[in-house]
Short mmCIF file of C-alpha atoms in Angstrom, two decimals:
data_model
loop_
_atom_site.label_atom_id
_atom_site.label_comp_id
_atom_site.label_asym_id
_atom_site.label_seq_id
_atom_site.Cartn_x
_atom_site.Cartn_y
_atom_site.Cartn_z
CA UNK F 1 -6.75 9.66 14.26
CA UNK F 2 -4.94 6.68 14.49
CA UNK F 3 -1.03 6.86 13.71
CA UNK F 4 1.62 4.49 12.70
CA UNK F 5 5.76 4.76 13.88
CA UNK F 6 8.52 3.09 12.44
CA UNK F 7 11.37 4.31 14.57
CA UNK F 8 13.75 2.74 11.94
CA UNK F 9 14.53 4.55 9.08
CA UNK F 10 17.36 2.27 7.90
CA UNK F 11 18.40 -1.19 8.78
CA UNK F 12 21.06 -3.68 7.45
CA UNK F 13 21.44 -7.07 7.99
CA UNK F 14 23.83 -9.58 6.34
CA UNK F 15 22.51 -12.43 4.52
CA UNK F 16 21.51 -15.38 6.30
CA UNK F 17 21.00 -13.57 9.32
CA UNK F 18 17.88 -12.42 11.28
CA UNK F 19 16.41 -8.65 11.23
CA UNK F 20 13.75 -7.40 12.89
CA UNK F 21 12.00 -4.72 12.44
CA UNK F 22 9.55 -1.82 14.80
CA UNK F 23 5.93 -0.58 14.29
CA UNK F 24 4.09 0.89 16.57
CA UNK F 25 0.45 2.25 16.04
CA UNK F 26 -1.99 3.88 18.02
CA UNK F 27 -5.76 3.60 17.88
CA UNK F 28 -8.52 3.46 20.63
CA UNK F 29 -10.30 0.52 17.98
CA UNK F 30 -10.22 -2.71 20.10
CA UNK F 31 -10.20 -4.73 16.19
CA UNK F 32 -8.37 -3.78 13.48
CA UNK F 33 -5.78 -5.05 10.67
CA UNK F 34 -1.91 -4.51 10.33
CA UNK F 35 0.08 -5.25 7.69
CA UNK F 36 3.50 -5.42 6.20
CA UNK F 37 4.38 -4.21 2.95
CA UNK F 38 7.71 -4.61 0.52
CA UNK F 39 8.70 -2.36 -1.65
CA UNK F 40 11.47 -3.15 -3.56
CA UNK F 41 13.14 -0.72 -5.79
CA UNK F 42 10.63 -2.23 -8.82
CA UNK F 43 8.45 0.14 -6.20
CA UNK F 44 5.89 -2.75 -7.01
CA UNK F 45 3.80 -2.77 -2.58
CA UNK F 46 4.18 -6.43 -2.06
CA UNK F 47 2.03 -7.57 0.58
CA UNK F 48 4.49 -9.63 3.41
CA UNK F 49 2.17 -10.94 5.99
CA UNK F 50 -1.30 -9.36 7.82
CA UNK F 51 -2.03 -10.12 11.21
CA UNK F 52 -5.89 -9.57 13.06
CA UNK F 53 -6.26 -8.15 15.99
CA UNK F 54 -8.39 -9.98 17.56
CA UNK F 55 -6.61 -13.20 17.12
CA UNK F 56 -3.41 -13.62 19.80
CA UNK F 57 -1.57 -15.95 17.58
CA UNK F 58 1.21 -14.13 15.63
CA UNK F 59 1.00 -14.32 11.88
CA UNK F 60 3.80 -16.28 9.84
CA UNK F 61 4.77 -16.56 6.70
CA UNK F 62 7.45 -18.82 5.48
CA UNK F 63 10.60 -16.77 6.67
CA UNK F 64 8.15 -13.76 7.88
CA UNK F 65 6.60 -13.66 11.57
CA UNK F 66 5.13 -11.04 13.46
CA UNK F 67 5.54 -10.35 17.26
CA UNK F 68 2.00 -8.69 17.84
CA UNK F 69 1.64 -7.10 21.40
CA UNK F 70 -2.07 -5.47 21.22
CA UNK F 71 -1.73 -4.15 24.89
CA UNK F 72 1.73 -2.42 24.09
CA UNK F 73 0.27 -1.67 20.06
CA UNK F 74 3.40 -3.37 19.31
CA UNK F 75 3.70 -5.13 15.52
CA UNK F 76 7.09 -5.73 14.85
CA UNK F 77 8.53 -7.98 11.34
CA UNK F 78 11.02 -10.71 12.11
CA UNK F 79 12.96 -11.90 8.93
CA UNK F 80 14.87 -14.66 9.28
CA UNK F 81 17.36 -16.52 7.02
CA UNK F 82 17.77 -12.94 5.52
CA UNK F 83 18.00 -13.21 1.37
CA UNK F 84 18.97 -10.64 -1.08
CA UNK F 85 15.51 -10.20 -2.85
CA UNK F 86 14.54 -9.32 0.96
CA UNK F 87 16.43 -5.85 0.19
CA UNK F 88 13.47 -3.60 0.16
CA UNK F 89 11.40 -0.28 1.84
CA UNK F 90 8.86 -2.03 4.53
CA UNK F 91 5.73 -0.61 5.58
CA UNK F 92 3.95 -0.88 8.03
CA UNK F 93 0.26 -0.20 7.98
CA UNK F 94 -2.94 -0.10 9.99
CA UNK F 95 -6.64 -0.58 8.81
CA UNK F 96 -9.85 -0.16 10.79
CA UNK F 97 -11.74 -2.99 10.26
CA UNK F 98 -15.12 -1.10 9.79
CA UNK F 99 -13.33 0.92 6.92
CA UNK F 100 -10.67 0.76 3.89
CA UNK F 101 -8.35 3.52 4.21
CA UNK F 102 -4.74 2.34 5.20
CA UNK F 103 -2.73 4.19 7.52
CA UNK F 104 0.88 3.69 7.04
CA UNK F 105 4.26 4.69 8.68
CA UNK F 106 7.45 6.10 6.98
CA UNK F 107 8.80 3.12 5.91
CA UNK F 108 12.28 1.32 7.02
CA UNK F 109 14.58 1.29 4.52
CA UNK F 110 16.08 -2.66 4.93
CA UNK F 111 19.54 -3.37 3.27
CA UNK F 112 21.03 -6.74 2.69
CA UNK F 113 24.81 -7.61 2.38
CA UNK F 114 26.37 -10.29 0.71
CA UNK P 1 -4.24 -15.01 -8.59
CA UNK P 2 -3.70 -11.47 -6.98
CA UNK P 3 -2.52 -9.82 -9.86
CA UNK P 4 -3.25 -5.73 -10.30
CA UNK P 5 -1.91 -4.67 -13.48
CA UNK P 6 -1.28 -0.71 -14.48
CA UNK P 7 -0.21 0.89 -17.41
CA UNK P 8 1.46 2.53 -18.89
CA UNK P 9 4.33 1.75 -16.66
CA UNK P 10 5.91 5.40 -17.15
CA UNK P 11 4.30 8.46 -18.68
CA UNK P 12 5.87 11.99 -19.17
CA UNK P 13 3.63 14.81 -20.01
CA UNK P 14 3.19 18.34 -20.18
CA UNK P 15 1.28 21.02 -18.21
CA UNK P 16 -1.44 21.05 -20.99
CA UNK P 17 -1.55 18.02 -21.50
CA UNK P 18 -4.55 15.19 -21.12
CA UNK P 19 -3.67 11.63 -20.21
CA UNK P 20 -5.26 8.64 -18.46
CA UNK P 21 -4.04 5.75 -16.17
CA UNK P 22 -5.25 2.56 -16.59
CA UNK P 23 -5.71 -0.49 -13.89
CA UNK P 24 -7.34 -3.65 -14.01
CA UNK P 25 -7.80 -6.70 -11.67
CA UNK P 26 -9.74 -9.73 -12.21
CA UNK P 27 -9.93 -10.97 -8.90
CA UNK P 28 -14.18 -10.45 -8.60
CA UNK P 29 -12.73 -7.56 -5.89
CA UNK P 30 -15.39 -5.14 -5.77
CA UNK P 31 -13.16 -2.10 -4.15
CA UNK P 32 -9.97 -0.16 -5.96
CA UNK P 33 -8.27 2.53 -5.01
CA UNK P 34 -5.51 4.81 -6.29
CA UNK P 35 -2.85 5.93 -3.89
CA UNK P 36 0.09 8.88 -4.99
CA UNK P 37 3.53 8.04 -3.53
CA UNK P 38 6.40 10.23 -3.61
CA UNK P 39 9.86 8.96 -3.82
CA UNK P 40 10.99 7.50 -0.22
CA UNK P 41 7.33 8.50 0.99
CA UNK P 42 4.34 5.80 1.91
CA UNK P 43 1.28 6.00 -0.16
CA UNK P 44 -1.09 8.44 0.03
CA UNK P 45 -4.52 7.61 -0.63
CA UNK P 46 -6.52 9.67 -3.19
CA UNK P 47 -9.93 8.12 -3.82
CA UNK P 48 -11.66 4.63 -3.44
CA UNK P 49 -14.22 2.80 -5.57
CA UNK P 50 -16.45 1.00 -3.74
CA UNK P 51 -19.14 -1.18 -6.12
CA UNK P 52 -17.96 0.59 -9.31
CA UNK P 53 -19.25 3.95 -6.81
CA UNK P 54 -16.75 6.42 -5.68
CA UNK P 55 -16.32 6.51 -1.80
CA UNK P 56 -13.71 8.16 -0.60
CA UNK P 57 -12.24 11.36 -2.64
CA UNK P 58 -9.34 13.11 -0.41
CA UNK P 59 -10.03 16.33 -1.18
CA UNK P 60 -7.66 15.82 -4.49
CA UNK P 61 -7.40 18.65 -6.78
CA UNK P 62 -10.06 18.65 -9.80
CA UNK P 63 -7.21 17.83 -12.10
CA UNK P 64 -6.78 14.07 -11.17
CA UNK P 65 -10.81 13.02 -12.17
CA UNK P 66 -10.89 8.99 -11.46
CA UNK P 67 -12.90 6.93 -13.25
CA UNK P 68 -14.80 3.28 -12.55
CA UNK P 69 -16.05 1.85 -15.87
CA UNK P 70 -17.23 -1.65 -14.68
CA UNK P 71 -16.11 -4.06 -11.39
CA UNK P 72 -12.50 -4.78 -13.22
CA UNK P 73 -11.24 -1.08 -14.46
CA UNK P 74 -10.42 1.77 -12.84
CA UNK P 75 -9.27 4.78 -14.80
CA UNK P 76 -7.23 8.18 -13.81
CA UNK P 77 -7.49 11.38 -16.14
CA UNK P 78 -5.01 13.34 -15.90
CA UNK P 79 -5.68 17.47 -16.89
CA UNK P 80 -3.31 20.55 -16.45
CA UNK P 81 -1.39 18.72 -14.01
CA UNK P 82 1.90 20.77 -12.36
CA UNK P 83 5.31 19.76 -11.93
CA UNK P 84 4.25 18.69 -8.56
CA UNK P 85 2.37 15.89 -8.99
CA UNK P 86 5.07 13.90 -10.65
CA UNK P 87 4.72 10.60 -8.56
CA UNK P 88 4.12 6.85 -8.28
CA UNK P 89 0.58 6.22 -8.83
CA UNK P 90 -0.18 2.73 -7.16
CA UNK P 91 -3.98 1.07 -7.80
CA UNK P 92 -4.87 -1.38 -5.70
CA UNK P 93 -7.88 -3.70 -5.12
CA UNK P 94 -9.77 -5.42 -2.22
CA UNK P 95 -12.42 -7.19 -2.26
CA UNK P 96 -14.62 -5.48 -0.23
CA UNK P 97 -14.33 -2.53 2.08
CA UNK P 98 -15.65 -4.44 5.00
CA UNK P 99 -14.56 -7.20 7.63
CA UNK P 100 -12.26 -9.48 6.76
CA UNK P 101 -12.50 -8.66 3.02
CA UNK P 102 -10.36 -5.70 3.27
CA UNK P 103 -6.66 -6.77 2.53
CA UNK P 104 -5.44 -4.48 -0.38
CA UNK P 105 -3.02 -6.08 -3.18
CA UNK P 106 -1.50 -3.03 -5.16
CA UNK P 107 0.07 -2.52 -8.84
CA UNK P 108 3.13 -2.31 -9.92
CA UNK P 109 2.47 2.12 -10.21
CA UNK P 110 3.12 4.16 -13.45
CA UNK P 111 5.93 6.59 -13.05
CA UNK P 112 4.86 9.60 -13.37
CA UNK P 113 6.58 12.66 -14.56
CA UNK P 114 5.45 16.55 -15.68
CA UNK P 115 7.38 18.50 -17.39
#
């Protein structure tokens, strides 16, 4: 079964700055999804950025990038220009791509001071 | 547009209780799912709807009894629940439950709580 680590439980950053934070997974699937999802305390799961395994290029999104290391099933979130709104629990999550069900880890709980 | 909607947005209810959970999308996604997170928890996934069909059921008590009326709704009775399953209840849709089609976009949840 495949399995997904987020050695971080909590993280703080201070606005403006740059955070990033760990995932790693493991799966014997040679293509499959990741994500990263927000959850702010609304609890609404925002979806932050997705990333393909079979494509090398690292996902961004605006202030959101991905270091994706497929031989080291690496997939850590970079946040940069940290904002207050980015205060939230991230996920990060696996998907086969022959299936639906997400895997996800335990979450890092990211704080953001003023 | 990738707008799930739930409601009600909190619900408190009693052990004998019968209620439902509501979610809609109108996205044209053709998969939905319903996921029970406890506090400081990830989601866990209960069942998936794949083409208005049910898919996926994991092993969740007989109580919870999910529901896919057309493409765009997905209903969750709720009967005789227990103190226990007080929760966030996420939905969220896809649409598909193949290839690239897979991405899930999620609710905002109804808080629930049984008393």
């Amino acid at each position: 079964a495949q399995t997904v680590t987020q050695s971080q439980p909590e993280m703080s950053v201070q606005e403006a700055e740059t955070v990033t934070l760990s995932c790693t997974y493991d799966t014997s699937e040679s293509d499959y999804y990741l994500f990263w999802y927000k959850q702010p305390p609304s609890r609404q799961m925002i979806l932050v950025i997705r990333q393909e395994a079979y494509k090398q290029q690292n996902a961004t999104e605006n202030r959101f990038s991905v270091n994706f290391q497929k031989a080291a099933k690496s997939f850590s979130l970079k946040i940069s220009d940290s904002q207050l709104g980015d205060a939230a629990m991230y996920f990060c999550a696996y998907q086969e791509t022959s299936g639906s069900r997400l895997t996800f880890g335990e979450g890092t709980q990211l704080t953001v001071n003023p | 547009d990738t707008e799930v909607t739930q409601t009600p947005k909190h619900l408190v209810m009693g052990m004998t209780n019968k209620k439902s959970l509501k979610c809609e999308q109108h996205m044209g996604h053709r998969a939905m799912y319903w996921y029970k997170q406890k506090a400081k928890k990830p989601p866990e996934l209960m069942f998936v709807y794949s083409y208005e069909k049910l898919s996926i059921n994991e092993s969740v008590p007989s109580r919870f009894s999910p529901e896919c009326p057309n493409s765009s709704l997905l209903n969750l009775h709720l009967h005789a629940l227990q103190p226990e399953d007080s929760a966030l209840y996420l939905c969220a849709s896809s649409q598909g439950v193949a290839g690239n089609r897979e991405t899930q976009y999620f609710g905002p949840g109804t808080r629930l709580l049984v008393l």
